[in-house]
XYZ file of C-alpha atoms in Angstrom:
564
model
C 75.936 108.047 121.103
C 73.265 110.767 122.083
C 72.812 113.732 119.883
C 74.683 116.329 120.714
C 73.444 118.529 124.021
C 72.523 122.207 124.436
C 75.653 123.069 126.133
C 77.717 121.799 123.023
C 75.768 124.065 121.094
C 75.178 127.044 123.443
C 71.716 126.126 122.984
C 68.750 125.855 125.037
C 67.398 122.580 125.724
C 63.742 122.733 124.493
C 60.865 122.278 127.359
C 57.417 120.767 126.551
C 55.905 124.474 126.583
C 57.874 125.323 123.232
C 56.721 122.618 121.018
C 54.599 120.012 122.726
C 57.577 117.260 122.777
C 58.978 115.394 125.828
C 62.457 116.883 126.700
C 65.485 114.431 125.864
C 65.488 111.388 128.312
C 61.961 111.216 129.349
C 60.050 108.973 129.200
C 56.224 109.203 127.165
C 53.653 107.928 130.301
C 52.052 104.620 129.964
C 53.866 104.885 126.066
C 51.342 106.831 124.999
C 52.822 108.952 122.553
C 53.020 107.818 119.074
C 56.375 106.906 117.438
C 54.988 109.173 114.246
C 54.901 111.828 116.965
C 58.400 111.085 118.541
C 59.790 110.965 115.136
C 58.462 114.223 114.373
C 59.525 115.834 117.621
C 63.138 114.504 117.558
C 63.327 116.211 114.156
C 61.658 119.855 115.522
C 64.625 119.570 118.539
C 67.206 118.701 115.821
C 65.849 121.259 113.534
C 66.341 123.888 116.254
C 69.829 122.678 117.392
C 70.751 123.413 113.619
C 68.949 126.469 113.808
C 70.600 127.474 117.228
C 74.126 126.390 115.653
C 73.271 128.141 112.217
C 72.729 131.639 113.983
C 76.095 130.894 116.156
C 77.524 130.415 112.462
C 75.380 133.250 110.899
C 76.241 135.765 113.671
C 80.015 135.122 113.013
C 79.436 135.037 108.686
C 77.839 138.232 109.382
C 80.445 140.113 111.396
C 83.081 138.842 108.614
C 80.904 140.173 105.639
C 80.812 143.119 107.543
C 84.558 143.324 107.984
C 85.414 142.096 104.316
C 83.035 145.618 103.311
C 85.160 147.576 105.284
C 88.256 144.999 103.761
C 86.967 145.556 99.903
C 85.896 149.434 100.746
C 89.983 150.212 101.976
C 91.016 148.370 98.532
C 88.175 150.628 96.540
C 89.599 153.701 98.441
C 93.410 153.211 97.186
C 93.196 151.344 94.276
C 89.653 151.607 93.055
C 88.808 149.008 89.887
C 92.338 149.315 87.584
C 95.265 146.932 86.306
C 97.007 146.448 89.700
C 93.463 145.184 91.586
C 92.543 142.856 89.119
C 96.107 141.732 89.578
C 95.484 140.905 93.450
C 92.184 139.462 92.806
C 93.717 137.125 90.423
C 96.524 136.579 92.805
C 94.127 134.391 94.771
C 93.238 132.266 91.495
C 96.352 129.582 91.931
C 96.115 129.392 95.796
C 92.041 128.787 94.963
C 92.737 126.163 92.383
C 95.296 123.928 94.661
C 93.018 124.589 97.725
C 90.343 122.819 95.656
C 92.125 120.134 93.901
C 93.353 118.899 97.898
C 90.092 119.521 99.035
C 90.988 122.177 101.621
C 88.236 123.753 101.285
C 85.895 120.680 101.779
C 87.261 119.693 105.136
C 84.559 120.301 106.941
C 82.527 117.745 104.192
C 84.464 115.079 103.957
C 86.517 114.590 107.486
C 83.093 115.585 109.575
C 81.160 112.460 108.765
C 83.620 110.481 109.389
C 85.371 111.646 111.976
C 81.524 111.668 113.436
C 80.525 108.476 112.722
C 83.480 107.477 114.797
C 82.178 109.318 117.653
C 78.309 108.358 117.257
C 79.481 104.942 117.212
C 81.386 105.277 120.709
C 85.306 105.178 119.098
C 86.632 108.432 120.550
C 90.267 106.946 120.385
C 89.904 106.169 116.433
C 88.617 109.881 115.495
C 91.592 110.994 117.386
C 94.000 108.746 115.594
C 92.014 110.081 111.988
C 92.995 113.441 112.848
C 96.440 113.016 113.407
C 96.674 110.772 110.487
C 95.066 113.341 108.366
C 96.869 116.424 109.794
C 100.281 114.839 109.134
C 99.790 113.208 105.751
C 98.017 115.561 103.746
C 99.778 118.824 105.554
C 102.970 116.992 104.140
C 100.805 117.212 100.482
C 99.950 120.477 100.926
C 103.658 121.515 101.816
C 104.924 119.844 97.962
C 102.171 121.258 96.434
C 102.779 125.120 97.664
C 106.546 124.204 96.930
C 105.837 123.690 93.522
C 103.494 126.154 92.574
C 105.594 128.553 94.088
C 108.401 127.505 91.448
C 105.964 127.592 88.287
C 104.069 130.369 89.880
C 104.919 132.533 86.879
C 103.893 129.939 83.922
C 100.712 129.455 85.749
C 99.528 132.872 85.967
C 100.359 133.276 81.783
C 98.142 130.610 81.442
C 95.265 131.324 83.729
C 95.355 135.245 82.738
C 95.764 135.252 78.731
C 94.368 138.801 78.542
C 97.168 140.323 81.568
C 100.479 142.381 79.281
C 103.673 141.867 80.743
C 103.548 144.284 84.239
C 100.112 142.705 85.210
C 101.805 139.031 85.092
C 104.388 140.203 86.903
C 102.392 141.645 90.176
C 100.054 138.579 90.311
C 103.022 136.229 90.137
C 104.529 138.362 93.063
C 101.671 138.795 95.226
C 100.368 135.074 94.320
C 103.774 134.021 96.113
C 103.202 136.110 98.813
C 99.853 134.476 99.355
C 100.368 130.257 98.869
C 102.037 129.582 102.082
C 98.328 130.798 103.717
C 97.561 127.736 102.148
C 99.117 125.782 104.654
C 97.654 127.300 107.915
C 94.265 127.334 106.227
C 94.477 123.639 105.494
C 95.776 122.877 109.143
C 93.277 125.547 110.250
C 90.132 123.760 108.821
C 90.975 120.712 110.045
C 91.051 121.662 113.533
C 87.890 123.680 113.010
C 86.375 120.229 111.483
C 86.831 118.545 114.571
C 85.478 120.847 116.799
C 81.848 121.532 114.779
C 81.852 117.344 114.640
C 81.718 118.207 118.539
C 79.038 120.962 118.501
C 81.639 124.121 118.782
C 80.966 126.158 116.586
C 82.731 129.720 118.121
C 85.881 129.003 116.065
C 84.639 128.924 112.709
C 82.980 131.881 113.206
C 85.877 134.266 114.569
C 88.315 133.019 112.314
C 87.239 134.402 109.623
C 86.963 138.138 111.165
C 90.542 137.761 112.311
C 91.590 136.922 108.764
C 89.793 139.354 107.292
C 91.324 141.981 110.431
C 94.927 141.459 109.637
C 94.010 142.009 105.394
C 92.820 145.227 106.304
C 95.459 146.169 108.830
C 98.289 144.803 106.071
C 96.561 147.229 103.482
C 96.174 150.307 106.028
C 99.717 149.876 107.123
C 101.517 148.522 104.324
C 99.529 150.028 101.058
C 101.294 153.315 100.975
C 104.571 152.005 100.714
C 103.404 148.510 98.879
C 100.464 149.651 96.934
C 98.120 145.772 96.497
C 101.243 143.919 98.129
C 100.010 145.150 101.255
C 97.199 143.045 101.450
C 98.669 140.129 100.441
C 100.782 140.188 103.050
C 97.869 140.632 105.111
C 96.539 138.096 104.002
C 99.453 135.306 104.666
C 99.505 136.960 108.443
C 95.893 136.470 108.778
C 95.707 132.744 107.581
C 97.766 131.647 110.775
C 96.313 134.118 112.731
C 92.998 133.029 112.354
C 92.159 130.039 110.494
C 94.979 128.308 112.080
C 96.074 129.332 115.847
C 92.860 130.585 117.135
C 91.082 127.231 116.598
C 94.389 125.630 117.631
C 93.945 127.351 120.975
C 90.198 125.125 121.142
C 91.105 122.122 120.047
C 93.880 121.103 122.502
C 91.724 120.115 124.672
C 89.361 118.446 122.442
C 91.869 115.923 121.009
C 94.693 114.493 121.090
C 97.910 114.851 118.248
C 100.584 112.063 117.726
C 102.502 112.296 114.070
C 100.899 109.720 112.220
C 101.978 109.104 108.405
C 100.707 106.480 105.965
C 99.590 106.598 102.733
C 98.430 102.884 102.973
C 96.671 103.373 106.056
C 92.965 101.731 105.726
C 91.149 104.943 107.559
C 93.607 107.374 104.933
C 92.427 105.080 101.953
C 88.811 105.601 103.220
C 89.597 109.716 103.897
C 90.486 110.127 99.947
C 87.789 108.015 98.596
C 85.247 110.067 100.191
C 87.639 112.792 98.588
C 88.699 112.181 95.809
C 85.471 113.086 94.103
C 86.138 116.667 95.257
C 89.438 116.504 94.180
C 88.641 115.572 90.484
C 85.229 116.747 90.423
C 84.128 120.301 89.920
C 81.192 122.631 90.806
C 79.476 126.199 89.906
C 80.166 127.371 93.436
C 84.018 127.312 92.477
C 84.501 127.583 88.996
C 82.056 130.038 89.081
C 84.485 132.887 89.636
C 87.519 130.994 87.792
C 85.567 131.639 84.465
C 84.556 135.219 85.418
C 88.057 136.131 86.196
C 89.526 133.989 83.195
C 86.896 135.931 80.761
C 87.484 139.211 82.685
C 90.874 139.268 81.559
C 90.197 139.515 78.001
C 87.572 142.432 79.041
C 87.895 146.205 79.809
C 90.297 147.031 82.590
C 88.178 146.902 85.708
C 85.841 144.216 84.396
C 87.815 141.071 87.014
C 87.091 144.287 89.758
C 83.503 144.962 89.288
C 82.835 140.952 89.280
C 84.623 140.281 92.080
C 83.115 143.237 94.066
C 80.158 142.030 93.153
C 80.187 138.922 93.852
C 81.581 139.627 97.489
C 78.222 141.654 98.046
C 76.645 138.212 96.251
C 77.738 136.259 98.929
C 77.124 137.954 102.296
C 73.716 136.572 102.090
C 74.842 133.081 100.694
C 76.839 132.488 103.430
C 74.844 133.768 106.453
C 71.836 131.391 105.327
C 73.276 128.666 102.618
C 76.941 128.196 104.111
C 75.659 128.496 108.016
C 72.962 126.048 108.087
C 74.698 123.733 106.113
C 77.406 123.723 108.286
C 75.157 123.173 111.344
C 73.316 120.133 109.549
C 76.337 118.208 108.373
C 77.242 117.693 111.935
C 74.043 116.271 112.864
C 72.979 114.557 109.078
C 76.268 112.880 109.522
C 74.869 110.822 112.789
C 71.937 110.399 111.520
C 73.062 108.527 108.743
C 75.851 106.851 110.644
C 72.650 105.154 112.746
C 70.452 104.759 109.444
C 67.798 107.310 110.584
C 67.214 108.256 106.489
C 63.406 109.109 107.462
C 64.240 111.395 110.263
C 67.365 112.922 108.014
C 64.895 113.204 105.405
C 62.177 115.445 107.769
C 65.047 117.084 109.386
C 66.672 118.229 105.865
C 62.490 119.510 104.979
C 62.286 121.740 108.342
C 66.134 123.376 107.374
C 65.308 123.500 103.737
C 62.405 125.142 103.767
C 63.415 128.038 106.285
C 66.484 128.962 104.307
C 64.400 128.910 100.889
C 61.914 131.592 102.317
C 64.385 133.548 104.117
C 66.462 133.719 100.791
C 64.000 135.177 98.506
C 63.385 137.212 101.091
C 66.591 138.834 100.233
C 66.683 138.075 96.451
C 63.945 140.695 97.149
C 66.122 143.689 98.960
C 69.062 143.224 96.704
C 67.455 143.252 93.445
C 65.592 146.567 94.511
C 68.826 148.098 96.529
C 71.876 146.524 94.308
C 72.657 150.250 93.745
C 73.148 152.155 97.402
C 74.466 149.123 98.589
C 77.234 149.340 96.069
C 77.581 153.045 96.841
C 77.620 153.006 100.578
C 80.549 149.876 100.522
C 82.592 150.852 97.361
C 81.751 154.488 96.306
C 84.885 156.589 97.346
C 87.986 157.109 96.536
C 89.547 155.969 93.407
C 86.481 154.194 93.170
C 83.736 156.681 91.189
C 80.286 156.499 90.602
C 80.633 154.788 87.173
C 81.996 151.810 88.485
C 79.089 151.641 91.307
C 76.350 151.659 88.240
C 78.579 148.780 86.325
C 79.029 147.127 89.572
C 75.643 147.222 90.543
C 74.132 146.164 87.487
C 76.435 143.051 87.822
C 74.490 142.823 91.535
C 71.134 142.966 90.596
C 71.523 139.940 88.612
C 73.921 138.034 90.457
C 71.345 138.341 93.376
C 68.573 136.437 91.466
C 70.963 133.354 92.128
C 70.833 133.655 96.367
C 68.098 131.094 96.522
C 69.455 128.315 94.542
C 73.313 129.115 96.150
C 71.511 127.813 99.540
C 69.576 125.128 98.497
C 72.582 123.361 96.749
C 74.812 124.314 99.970
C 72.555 122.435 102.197
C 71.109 119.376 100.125
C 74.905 118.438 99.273
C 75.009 118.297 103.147
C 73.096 115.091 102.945
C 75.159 113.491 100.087
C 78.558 114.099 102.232
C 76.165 112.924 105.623
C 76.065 109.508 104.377
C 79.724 109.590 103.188
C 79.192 109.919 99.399
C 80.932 112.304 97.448
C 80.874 110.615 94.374
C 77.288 111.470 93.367
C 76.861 115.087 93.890
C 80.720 115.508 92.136
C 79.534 113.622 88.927
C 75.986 116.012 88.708
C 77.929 119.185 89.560
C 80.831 118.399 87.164
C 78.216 117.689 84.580
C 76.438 120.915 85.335
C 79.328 122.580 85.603
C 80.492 121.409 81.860
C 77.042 121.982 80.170
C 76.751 125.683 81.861
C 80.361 126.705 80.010
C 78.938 127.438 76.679
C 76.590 129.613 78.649
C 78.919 131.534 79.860
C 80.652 132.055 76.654
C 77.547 132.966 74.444
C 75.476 135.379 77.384
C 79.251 137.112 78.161
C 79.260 137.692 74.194
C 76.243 138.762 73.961
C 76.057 141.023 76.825
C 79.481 141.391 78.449
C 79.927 141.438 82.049
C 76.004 140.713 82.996
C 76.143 138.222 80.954
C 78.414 136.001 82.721
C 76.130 137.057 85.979
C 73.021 135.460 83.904
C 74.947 132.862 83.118
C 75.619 131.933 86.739
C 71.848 132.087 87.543
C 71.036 129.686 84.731
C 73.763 127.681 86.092
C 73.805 127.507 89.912
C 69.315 126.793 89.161
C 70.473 123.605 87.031
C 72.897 122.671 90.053
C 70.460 122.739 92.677
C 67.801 121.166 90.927
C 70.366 118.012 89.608
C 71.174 117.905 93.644
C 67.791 117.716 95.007
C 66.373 114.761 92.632
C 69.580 113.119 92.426
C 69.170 112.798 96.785
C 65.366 111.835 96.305
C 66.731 108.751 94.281
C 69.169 107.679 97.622
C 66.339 109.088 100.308
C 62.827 108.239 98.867
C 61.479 110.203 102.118
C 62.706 113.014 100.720
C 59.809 115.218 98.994
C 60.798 117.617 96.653
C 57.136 118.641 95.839
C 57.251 120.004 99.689
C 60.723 122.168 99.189
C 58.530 123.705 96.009
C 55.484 124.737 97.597
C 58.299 126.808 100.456
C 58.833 128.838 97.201
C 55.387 130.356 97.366
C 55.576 132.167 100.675
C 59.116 133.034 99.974
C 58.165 134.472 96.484
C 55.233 136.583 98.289
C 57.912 137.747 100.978
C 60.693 138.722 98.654
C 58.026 140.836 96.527
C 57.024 142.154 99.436
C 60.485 143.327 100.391
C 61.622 144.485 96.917
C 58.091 146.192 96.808
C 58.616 148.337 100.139
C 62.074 148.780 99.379
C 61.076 150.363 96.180
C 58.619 152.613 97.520
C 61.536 153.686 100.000
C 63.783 154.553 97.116
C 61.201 156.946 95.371
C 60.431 158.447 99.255
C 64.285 158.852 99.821
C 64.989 160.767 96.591
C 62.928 163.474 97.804
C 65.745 164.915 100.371
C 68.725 165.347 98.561
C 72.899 164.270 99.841
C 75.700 166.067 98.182
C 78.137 162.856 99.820
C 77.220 159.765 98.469
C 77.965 157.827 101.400
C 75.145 159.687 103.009
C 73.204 159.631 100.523
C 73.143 155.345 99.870
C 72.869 155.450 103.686
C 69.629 157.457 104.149
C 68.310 155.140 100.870
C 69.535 151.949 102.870
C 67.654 152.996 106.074
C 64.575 154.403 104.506
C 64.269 151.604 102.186
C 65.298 148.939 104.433
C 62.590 149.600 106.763
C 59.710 150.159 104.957
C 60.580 146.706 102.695
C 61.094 144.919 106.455
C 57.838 146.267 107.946
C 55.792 145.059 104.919
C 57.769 141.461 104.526
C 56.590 141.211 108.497
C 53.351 141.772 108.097
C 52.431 139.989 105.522
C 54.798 136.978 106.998
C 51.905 137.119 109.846
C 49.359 135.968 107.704
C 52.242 133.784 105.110
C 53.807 131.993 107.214
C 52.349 132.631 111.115
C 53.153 129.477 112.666
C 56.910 130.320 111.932
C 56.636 134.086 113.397
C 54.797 132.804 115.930
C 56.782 129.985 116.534
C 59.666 132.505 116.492
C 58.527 135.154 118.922
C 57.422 132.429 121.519
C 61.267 130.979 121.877
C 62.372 134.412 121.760
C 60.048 135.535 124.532
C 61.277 132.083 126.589
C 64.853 132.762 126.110
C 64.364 136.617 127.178
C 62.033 135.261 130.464
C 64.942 132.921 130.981
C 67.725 135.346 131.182
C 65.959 137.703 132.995
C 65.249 134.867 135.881
């Protein structure tokens, strides 16, 4: 089967001006190019049919971030950092642990190579018959499981929240309730969305998430007077089948093809929880991450689950926009290449991706460490929410932001693990990670309370990515990790450059004073924000030309394009 074509992707096919390769289908004259050279451009097309795919996914992360500000900045308004928000923040604790343990959340790792390698190997008819299988067996799983955590809902939350008295237990077991059956449609929801990035459409996964995060809002607006925090939980239940579940429903019908098929025996089913079961049992910092913050929280200050968690959703605007999106838009195409046995080209391919997002997040590691503060400000900073939670929250930021870099590096090397349909590997490193990095986080949160748990997830997410990377190297030996090091100098020189400019726009913004401080972390943003871009381009002219170049030239083509 043929890689995937622009119009999958909403991509334009690439033409011998861009890059010096032959389009797809033609043929070298007289064979004169080398196979070292057709190797290499076959990886620069897939590299920018990821890239292409990434922004589609990037553009869509964006808008949600955007929308979960607004989603986070309504909560901060009403209920500001107290007893009842940490009690809806932990309401999403139990429906996050059984999402996990039925790998839910890893749909789109372990049913895309598979369902993939079906279709790269010319079996449309059996990765239709997988996703019925699939959809009707586990939904049935995930149907028992929300029935029964729905019934011990209340012993659960007693023993995930020891610090919570008596009325805090009480609203998290309600509004917990409210939320599991979301756990259904998002189940259902990724599934579909699985299948249709395993067939280059990509549009679905990135508006579901904005309607989600719509109807939380819209639950809160409407419902919070009357229902304080239950508002958005309700919001939240609406949202999971609005979103995650019929809008990529509407896609999908005509993509494939549903009959009920249930079997716990079945040989492709036995194959489906192998590749998951690792995931099931396994664990990793990018979950447990914010289990232990909220489970050491508890026992903290009033607030302290708050200021984590709207940290953390700052955290991860730029985790998911680079880390999340191009991984998504390389498993697709990782997946084929190891279902042919292409492990050099996967290898080059992986090099190209990796190195882009590690510049372009210390890039940002650079902008939030400088602007942690008016970014807290201009989301959070009215309300119930006062300026002494921004300067706890934002301290919690400037730290937390250190850890961007190795986020994305671990989101897209795992890519390659789950590619060639092993799960095993990466879930033994991260679960071993995971288990040394505990006593970190109980010594550093000692020690220095809240940042301390945020230093602890540096030390801990730096240890993951690093286990992932050689641990591949050992399964790919074209892999060289030397050349995903030597990305970190550009991207070290670009993120100081950014965090230097953005500085300088902080002391040259303090010189006109705001009463509001909306307005005020506003003028900072913009002020700051462009003086740290313009120097991070500039210097990128002279870092790292032949990607700005590279860059502008496509852009330029695409812009001649549309205007013809």
């Amino acid at each position: 089967m043929k890689t995937q074509d622009s119009r999958e992707t909403g991509a334009d096919a690439p033409t011998p001006h861009e890059d010096g390769c032959r389009t797809q289908g033609e043929s070298p004259p007289n064979d004169s190019v080398p196979r070292d050279t057709e190797q290499d451009c076959a990886s620069t097309t897939r590299v920018k049919r990821i890239g292409l795919a990434a922004l589609i996914l990037s553009a869509g992360i964006l808008c949600s971030r955007l929308l979960g500000y607004v989603r986070e900045a309504v909560i901060a308004y009403q209920a500001g950092a107290g007893s009842e928000t940490d009690a809806y923040n932990a309401a999403f604790m139990l429906p996050d642990l059984m999402n996990h343990f039925l790998a839910g959340g890893t749909l789109s790792i372990t049913f895309i190579p598979l369902f993939a390698g079906y279709l790269a190997k010319g079996h449309p008819d059996r990765a239709n018959r997988l996703f019925s299988l699939i959809a009707t067996t586990m939904g049935a799983l995930v149907l028992g499981a929300i029935l029964i955590c729905g019934v011990f809902t209340h012993e659960m939350v007693r023993m995930l929240f020891p610090g919570f008295d008596a009325w805090q237990v009480a609203q998290t077991v309600e509004m917990t309730r409210i939320i599991l059956p979301g756990q259904f449609f998002h189940y259902l929801g990724g599934l579909m969305m699985a299948v249709l990035m395993a067939r280059g459409q990509f549009l679905p996964s990135a508006l579901a998430p904005l309607i989600y995060n719509a109807f939380i809002i819209l639950g809160g607006i409407i419902l919070g007077a009357s229902m304080g925090m239950k508002g958005f939980a309700i919001g939240a239940l609406v949202g999971a089948m609005a979103g995650p579940f019929l809008l990529p429903l509407i896609f999908v019908r005509a993509r494939i093809s549903y009959r009920p098929v249930f079997g716990f025996g079945d040989v492709d089913f036995r194959k489906y929880i192998l590749l998951t079961l690792p995931l099931m049992l396994g664990v990793s910092l990018t979950t447990v991450d914010e289990w232990v913050g909220r489970f050491i929280g508890s026992t903290m200050e009033a607030g302290s689950i708050s200021w984590l968690n709207y940290a953390r959703r700052l955290v991860l605007v730029p985790i998911a926009i680079v880390g999340q999106a191009a991984g998504q838009a390389a498993l697709p195409y990782l997946s084929q290449l190891s279902a042919r046995g292409e492990f050099l080209t996967a290898a080059e391919t992986l090099h190209k991706t990796l190195r882009n997002v590690i510049i372009l997040s210390l890039v940002l590691v650079g902008f939030f460490v400088a602007l942690s503060e008016p970014m807290v400000a201009l989301v959070y900073e009215r309300g119930a929410f006062g300026s002494e939670d921004t300067a706890k929250t934002a301290a919690i930021l400037k730290i937390f932001s250190i850890s961007i870099v190795f986020w994305t590096i671990q989101m897209v090397s795992v890519r390659a693990f789950y590619a060639a349909q092993n799960t095993l590997t990466p879930m033994i490193a991260t679960t071993i990670v995971t288990v040394l990095s505990l006593p970190v986080y109980g010594v550093l949160s000692t020690m220095y309370g809240l940042r301390g748990l945020a230093m602890a997830s540096c030390i801990g997410m730096a240890m993951q990515a690093a286990s992932i990377i050689l641990l591949y190297r050992r399964k790919n030996v074209h892999l060289q990790p030397m050349r995903l090091l030597r990305a970190f100098v550009p991207g070290l020189m670009l993120g100081l450059a950014a965090w230097g400019g953005s500085r300088l726009g902080l002391w040259l913004s303090s010189w006109v004073s705001f009463e509001a401080a909306t307005v005020k972390a506003l003028w900072t943003l913009a002020v700051s924000g462009f003086l740290g871009t313009s120097l991070c381009a500039m210097l990128a002219w002279f870092v790292v030309p032949n990607e700005l170049r590279g860059f502008i030239a496509r852009l330029r083509h695409k812009l001649r394009r549309r205007s013809g």
